[in-house]
Tab-separated table of C-alpha atoms and ligand atoms in Angstrom:
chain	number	residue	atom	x	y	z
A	222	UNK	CA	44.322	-30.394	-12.167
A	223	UNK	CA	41.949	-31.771	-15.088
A	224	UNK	CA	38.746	-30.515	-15.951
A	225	UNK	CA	35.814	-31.681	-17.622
A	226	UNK	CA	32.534	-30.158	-19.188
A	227	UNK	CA	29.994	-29.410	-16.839
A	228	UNK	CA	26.914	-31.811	-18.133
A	229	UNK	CA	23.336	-31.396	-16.531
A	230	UNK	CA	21.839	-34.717	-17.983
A	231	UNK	CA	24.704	-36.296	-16.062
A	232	UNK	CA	23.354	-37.124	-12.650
A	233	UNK	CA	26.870	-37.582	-11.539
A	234	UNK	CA	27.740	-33.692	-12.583
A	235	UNK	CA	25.266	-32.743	-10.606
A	236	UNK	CA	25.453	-34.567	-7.576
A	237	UNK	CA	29.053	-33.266	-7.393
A	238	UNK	CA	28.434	-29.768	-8.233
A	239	UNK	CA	25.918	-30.058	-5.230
A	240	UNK	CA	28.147	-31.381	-2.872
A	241	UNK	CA	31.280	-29.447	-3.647
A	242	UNK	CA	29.049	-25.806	-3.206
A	243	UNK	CA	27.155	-27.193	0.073
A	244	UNK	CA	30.650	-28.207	1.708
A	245	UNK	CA	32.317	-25.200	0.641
A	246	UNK	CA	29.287	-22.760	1.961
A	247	UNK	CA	27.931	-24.458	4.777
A	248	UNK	CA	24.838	-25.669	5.782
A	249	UNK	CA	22.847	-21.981	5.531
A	250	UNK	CA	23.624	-21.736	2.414
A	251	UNK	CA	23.348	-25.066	1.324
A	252	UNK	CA	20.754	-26.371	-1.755
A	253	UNK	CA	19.328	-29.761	-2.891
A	254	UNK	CA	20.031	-31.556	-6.343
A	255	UNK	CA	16.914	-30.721	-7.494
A	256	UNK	CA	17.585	-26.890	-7.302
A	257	UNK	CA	20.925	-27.839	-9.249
A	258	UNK	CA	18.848	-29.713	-12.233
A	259	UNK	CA	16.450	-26.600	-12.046
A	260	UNK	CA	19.091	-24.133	-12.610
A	261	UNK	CA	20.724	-25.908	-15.094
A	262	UNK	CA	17.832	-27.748	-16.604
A	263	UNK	CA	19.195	-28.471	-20.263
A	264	UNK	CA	15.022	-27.794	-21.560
A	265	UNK	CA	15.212	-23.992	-20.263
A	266	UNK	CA	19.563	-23.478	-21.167
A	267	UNK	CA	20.702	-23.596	-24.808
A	268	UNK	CA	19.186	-22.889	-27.902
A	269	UNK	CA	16.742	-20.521	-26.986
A	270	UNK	CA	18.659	-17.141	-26.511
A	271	UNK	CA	19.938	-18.558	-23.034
A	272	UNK	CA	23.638	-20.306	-22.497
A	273	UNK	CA	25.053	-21.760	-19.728
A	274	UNK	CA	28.037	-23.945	-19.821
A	275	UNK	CA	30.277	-24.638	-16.859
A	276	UNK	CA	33.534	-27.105	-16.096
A	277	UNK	CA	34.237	-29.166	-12.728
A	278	UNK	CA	37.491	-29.188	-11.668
A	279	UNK	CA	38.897	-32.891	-10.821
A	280	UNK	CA	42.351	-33.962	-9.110
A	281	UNK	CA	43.263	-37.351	-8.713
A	282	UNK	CA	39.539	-38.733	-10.542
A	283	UNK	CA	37.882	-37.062	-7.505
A	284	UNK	CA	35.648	-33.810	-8.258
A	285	UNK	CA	36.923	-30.882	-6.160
A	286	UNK	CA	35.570	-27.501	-7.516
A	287	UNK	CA	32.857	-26.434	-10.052
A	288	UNK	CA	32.049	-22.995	-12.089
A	289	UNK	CA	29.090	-22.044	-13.821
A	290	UNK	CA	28.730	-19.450	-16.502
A	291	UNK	CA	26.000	-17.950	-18.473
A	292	UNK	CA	24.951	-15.374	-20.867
A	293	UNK	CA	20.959	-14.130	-22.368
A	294	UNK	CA	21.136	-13.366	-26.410
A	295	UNK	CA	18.444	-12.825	-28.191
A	296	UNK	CA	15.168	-11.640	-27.687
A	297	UNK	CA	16.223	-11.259	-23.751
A	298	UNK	CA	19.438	-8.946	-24.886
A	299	UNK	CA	21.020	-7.252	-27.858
A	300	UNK	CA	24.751	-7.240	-28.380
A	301	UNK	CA	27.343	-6.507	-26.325
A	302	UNK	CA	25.914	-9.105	-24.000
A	303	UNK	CA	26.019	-9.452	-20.107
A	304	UNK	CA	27.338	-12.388	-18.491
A	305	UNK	CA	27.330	-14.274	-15.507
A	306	UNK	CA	29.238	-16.663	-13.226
A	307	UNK	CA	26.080	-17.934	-12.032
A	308	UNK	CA	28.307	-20.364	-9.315
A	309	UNK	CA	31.575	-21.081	-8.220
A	310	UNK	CA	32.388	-23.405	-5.585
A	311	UNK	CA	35.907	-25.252	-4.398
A	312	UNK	CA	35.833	-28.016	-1.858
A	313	UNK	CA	37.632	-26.701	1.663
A	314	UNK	CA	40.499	-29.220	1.326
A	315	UNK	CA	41.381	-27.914	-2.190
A	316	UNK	CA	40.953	-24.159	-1.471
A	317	UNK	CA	44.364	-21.865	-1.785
A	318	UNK	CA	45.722	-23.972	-4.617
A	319	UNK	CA	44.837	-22.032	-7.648
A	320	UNK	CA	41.471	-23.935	-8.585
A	321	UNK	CA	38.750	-21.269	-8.387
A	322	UNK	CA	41.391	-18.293	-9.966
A	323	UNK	CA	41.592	-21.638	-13.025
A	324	UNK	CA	37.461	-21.910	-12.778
A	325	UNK	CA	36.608	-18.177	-13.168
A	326	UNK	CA	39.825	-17.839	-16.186
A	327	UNK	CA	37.777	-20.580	-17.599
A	328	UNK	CA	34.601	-18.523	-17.414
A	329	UNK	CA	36.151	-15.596	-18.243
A	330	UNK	CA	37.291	-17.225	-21.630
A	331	UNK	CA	33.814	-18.764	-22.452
A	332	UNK	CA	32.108	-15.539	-21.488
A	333	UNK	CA	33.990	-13.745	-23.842
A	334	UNK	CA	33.580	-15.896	-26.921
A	335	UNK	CA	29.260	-15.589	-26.240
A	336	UNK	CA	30.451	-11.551	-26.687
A	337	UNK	CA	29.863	-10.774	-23.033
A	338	UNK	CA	31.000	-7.280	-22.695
A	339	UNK	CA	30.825	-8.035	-18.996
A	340	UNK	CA	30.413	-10.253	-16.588
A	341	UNK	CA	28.351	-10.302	-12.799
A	342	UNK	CA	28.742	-12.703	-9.843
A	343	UNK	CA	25.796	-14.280	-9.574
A	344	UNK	CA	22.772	-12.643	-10.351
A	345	UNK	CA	21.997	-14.583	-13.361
A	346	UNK	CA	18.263	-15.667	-14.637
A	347	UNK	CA	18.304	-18.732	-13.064
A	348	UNK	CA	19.755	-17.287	-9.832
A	349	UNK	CA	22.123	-19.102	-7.553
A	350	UNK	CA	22.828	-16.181	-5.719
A	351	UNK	CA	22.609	-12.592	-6.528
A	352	UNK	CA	25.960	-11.866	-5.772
A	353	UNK	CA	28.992	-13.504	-2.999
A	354	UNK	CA	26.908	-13.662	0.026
A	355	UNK	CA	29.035	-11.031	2.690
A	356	UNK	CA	29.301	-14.182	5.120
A	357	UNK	CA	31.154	-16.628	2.671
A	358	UNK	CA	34.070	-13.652	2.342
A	359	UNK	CA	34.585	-14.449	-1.139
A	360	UNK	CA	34.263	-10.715	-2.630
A	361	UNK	CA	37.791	-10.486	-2.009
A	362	UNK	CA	38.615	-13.210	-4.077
A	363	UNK	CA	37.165	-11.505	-6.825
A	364	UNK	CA	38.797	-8.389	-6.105
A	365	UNK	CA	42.470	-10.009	-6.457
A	366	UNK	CA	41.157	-10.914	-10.150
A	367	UNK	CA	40.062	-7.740	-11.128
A	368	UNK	CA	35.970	-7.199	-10.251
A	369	UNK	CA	34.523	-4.391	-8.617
A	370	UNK	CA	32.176	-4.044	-5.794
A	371	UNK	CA	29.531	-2.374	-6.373
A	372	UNK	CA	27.374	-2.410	-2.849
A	373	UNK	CA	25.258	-4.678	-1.171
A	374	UNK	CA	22.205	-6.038	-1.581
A	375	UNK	CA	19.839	-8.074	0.765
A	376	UNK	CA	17.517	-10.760	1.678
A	377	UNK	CA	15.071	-9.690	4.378
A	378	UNK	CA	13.367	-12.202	6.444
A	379	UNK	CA	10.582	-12.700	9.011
A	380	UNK	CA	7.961	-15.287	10.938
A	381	UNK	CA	4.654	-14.886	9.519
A	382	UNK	CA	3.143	-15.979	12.796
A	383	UNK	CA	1.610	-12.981	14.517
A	384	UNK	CA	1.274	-11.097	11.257
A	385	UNK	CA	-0.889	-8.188	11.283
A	386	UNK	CA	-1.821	-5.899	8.306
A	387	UNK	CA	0.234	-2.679	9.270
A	388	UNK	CA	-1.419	0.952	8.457
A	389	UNK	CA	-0.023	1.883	5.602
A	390	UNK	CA	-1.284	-1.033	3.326
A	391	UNK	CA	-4.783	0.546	4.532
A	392	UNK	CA	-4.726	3.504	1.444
A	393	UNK	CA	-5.375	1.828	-1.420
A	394	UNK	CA	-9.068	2.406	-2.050
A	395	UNK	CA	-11.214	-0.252	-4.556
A	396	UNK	CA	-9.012	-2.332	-5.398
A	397	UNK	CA	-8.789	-6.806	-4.783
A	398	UNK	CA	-5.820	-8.358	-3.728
A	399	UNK	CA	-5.713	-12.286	-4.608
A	400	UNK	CA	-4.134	-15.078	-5.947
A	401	UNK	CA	-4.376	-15.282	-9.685
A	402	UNK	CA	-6.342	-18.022	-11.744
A	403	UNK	CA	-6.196	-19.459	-15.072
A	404	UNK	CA	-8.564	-17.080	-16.346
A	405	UNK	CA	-6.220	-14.130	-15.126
A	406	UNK	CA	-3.189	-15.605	-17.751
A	407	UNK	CA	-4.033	-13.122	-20.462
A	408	UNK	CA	-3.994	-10.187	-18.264
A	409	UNK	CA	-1.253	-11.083	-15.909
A	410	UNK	CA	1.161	-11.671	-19.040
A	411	UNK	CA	-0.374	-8.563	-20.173
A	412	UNK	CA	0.255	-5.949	-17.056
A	413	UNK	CA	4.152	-7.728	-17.156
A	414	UNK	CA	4.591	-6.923	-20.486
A	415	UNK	CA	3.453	-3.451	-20.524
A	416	UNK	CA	5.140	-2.616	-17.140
A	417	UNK	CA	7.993	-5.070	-16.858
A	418	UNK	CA	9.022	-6.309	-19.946
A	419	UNK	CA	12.380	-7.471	-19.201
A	420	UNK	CA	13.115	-9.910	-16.890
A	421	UNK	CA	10.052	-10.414	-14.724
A	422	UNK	CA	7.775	-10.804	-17.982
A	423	UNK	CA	10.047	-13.540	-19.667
A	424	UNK	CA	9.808	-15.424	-16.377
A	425	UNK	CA	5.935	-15.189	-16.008
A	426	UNK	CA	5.912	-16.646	-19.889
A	427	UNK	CA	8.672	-19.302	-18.866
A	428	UNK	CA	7.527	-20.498	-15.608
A	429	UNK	CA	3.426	-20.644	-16.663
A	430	UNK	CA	5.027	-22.320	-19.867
A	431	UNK	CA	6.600	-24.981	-17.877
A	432	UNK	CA	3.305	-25.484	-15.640
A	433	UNK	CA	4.021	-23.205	-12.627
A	434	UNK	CA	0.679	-22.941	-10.972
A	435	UNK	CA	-0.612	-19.742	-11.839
A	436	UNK	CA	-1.886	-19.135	-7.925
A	437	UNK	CA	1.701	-18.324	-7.184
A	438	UNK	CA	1.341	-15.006	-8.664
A	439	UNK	CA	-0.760	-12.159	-6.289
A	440	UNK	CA	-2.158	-9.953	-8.324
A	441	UNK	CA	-4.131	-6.395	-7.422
A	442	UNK	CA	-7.113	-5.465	-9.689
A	443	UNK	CA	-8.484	-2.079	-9.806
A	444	UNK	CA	-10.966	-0.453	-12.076
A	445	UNK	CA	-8.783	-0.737	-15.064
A	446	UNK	CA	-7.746	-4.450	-14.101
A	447	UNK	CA	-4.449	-6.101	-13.677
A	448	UNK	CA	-2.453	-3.408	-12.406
A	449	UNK	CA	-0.207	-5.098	-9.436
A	450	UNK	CA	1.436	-8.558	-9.291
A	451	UNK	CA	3.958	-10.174	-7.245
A	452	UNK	CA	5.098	-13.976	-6.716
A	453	UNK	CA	5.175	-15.777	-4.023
A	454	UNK	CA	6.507	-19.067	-3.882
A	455	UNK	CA	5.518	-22.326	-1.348
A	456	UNK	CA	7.466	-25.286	-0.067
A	457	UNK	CA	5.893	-27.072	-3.273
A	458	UNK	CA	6.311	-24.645	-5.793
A	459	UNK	CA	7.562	-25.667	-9.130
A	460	UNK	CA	10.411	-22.760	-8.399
A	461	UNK	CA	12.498	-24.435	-5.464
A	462	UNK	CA	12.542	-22.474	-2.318
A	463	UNK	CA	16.257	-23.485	-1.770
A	464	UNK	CA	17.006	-20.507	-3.980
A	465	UNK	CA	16.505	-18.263	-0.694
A	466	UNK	CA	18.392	-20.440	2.045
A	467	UNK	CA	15.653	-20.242	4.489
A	468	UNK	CA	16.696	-22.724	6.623
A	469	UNK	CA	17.590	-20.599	9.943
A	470	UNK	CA	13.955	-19.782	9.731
A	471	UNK	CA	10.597	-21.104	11.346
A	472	UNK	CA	8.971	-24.353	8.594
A	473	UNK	CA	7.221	-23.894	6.786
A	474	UNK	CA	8.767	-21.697	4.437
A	475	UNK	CA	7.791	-19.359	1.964
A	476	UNK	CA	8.974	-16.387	-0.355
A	477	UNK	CA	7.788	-13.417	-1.701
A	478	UNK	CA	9.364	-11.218	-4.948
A	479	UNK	CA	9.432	-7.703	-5.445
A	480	UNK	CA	5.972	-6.065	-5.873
A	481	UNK	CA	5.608	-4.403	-9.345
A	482	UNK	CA	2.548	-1.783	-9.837
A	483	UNK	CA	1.719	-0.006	-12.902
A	484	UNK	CA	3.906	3.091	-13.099
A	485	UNK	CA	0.999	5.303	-13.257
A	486	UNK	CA	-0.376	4.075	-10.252
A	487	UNK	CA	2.588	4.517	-7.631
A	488	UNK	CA	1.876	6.586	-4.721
A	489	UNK	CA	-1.605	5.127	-4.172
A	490	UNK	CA	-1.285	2.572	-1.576
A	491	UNK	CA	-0.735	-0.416	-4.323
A	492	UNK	CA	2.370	-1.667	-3.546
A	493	UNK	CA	1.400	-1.875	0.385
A	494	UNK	CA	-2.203	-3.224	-0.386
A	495	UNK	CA	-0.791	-6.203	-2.895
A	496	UNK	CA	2.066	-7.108	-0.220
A	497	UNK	CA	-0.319	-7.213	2.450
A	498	UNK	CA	-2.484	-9.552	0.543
A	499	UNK	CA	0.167	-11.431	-0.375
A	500	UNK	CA	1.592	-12.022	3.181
A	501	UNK	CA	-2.082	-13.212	4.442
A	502	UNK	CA	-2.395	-15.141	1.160
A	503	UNK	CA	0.768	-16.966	2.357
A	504	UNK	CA	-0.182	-16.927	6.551
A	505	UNK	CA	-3.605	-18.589	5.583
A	506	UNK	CA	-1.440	-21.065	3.966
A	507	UNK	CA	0.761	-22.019	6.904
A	508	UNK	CA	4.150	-20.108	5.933
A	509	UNK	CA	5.821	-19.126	9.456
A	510	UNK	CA	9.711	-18.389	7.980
A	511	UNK	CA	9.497	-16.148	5.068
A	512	UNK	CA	12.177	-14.369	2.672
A	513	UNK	CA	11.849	-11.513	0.611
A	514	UNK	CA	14.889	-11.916	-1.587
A	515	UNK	CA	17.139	-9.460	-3.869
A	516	UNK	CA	16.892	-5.933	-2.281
A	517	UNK	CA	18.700	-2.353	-1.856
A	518	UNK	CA	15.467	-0.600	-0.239
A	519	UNK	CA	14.225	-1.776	2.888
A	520	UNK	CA	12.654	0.359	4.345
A	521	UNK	CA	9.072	-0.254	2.439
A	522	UNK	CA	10.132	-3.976	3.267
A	523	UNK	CA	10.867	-3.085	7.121
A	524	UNK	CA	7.103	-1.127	7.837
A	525	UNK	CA	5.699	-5.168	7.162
A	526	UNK	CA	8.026	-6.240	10.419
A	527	UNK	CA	10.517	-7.338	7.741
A	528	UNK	CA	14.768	-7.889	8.640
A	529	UNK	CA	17.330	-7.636	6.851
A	530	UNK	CA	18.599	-11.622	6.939
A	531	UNK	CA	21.460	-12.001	4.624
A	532	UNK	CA	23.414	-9.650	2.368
A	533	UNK	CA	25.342	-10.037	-1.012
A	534	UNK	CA	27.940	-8.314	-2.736
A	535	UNK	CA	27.332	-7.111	-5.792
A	536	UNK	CA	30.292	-7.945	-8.236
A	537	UNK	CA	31.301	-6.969	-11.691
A	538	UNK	CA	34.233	-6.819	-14.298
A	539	UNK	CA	34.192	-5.400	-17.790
A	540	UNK	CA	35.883	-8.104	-19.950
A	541	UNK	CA	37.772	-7.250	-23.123
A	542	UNK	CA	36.705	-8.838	-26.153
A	543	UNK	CA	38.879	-10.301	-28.019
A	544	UNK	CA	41.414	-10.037	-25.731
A	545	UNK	CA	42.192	-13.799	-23.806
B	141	COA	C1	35.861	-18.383	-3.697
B	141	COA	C2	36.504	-19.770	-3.907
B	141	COA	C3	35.840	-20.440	-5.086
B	141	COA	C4	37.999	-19.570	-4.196
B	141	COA	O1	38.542	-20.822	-4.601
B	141	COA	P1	40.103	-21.182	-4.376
B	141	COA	O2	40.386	-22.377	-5.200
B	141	COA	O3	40.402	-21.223	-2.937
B	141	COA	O4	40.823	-19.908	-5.003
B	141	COA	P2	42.344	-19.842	-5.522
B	141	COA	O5	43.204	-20.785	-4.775
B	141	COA	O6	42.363	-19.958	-6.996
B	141	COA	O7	42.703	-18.361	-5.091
B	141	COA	C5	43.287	-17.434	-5.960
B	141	COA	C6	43.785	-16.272	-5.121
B	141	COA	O8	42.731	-15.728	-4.305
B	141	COA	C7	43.068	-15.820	-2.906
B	141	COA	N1	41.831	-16.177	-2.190
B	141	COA	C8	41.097	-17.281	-2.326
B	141	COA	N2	40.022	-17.226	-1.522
B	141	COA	C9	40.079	-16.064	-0.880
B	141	COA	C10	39.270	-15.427	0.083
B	141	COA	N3	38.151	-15.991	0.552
B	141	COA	N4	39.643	-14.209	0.538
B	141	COA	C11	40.774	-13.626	0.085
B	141	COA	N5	41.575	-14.181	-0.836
B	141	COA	C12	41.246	-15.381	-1.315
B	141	COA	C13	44.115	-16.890	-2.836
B	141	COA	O9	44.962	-16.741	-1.746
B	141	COA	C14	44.865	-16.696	-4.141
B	141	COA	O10	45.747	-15.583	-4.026
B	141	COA	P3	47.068	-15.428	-4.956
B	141	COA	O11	46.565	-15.275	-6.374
B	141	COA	O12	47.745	-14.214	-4.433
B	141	COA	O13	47.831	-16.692	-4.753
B	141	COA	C15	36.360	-20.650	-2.652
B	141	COA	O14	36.832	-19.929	-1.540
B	141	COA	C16	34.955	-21.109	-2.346
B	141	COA	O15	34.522	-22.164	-2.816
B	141	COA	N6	34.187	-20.314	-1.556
B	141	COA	C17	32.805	-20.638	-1.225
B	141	COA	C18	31.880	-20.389	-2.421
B	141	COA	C19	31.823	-18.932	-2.825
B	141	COA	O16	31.966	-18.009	-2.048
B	141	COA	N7	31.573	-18.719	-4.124
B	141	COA	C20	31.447	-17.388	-4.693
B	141	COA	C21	30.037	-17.015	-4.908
B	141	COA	S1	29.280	-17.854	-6.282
């Protein structure tokens, strides 16, 4: 087996990358190339705090396997770092021959020289997946070299069509539910910092950087302001909607994130108020099949007629630096 650098500005690389994870996962789970550039768009990777390198495996000049790794330095993360395999994906013909134990060694190795301390399946910042989805079987793979499992998480999933507001996103009192405008940047950016500043800030500054429309973000105002936001994302969002596999479901499709409320205003009927708003915001658009991706609790999810729809294994291993 040979194996060359993963390069995103090759459209070759990624056309194979592509194909090799859509054949080895199946059509549910498969993506388009454009959700491959996105995630390993060279403007948002390397240079600015965020790495991500990755090799394809190639027998006889023919691509047959692919790994992805990556890592968040600084300002996202102080030292020891966490890592990621964001992918990993060997064509059906060529599985059972050693390739993907060679493609996560390979990971492994590059992991450790960034000073990962550790290292997740999936789950990275620009997610693939947020962990082996439980139907691919692939957990166990990881097991043989070494991860542990750590539980499951879950997509949940349902047709808009027929939505009603339920009771208990009828609490909140005096506060507006809508999507944000340009006007709103200052104080969106603003809530996320104060109440989320890792990961769900830094995307807010990345994706309005990169000219994500700011409408994709629902916010709740009360008295005091911004103090409730969640994003939603359409069909022709700059965020691809591949990321949550949708395609058993009803088109068109839609998703909606985690909703984040100030922490001194939980327990008031927020949370159900802003996804409420959020699910009509996304009805009035048209959405029939939509995902709510990335989570352990479902039973807020659930009281909005949500199902569970797909579940991941979340995967980790503590790697040794300095030690190959
Ligand atoms: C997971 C995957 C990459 C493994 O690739 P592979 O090239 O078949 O793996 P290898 O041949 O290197 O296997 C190494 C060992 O794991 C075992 N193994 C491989 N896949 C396995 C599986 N699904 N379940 C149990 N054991 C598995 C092999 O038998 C081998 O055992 P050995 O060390 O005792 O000989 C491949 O099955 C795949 O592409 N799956 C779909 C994508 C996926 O699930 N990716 C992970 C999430 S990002």
């Amino acid at each position: 087996m040979d194996s060359v650098a993963f390069d995103s500005n090759r459209p070759d690389h990624i056309h194979a990358a592509t194909g090799i994870w859509n054949a080895a996962c199946g059509p549910d789970l498969s993506f388009s190339e454009r959700f491959m550039r996105f995630n390993t768009d060279p403007a948002y990777w390397n240079g600015h705090g965020r790495h991500q390198a990755g090799q394809i495996a190639v027998i006889d000049g023919q691509p047959v396997g692919f790994v992805l790794a990556s890592a968040l330095k600084e300002p996202y993360a102080e030292p020891p770092y966490s890592g990621h395999i964001d992918a990993l994906a060997v064509l059906p013909a060529y599985q059972r021959r050693g390739i993907g134990r060679a493609l996560v060694a390979w990971a492994e190795r590059w992991l450790r020289e960034q000073g990962c301390a550790n290292v997740s399946v999936g789950a990275s910042v620009r997610t693939f997946v947020p962990g082996p989805p439980v139907e691919l079987g692939s957990a166990l793979f990881f097991a043989q070299r070494g991860y542990s499992r750590n539980g499951v998480c879950c997509d949940m999933a349902r047709d808009l069509a027929g939505y009603t507001t339920p009771a208990t996103a009828l609490k909140a009192r005096g506060v507006t539910v809508r999507p944000a405008q340009p006007e709103d940047r200052a104080a969106l950016l603003g809530f996320l910092k104060r109440e989320f500043p890792g990961g769900w800030y830094w995307e807010c500054v990345q994706l309005l950087e990169a000219g994500s429309r700011i409408s994709d973000y629902v916010i709740l105002l009360s008295e005091r302001g911004v103090d409730g936001a969640l994003l939603v994302t359409f069909e022709d969002s700059y965020r691809p909607l591949d990321r949550f596999y949708p395609r058993r479901l009803p088109r068109p499709w839609g998703q909606l994130g985690s909703v984040g409320v100030s922490a001194e205003c939980r327990g008031s009927g927020y949370g159900a108020a802003l996804m409420d708003g959020a699910l009509r915001y996304l009805q009035a658009r048209g959405v029939r099949g939509c995902v709510i991706d990335w989570l352990v609790l479902v039973d807020f999810y659930a009281k909005f007629g949500f199902e569970v729809f797909r579940q991941y294994e979340m995967v980790n291993k503590d790697l040794q630096i300095g030690i190959a």
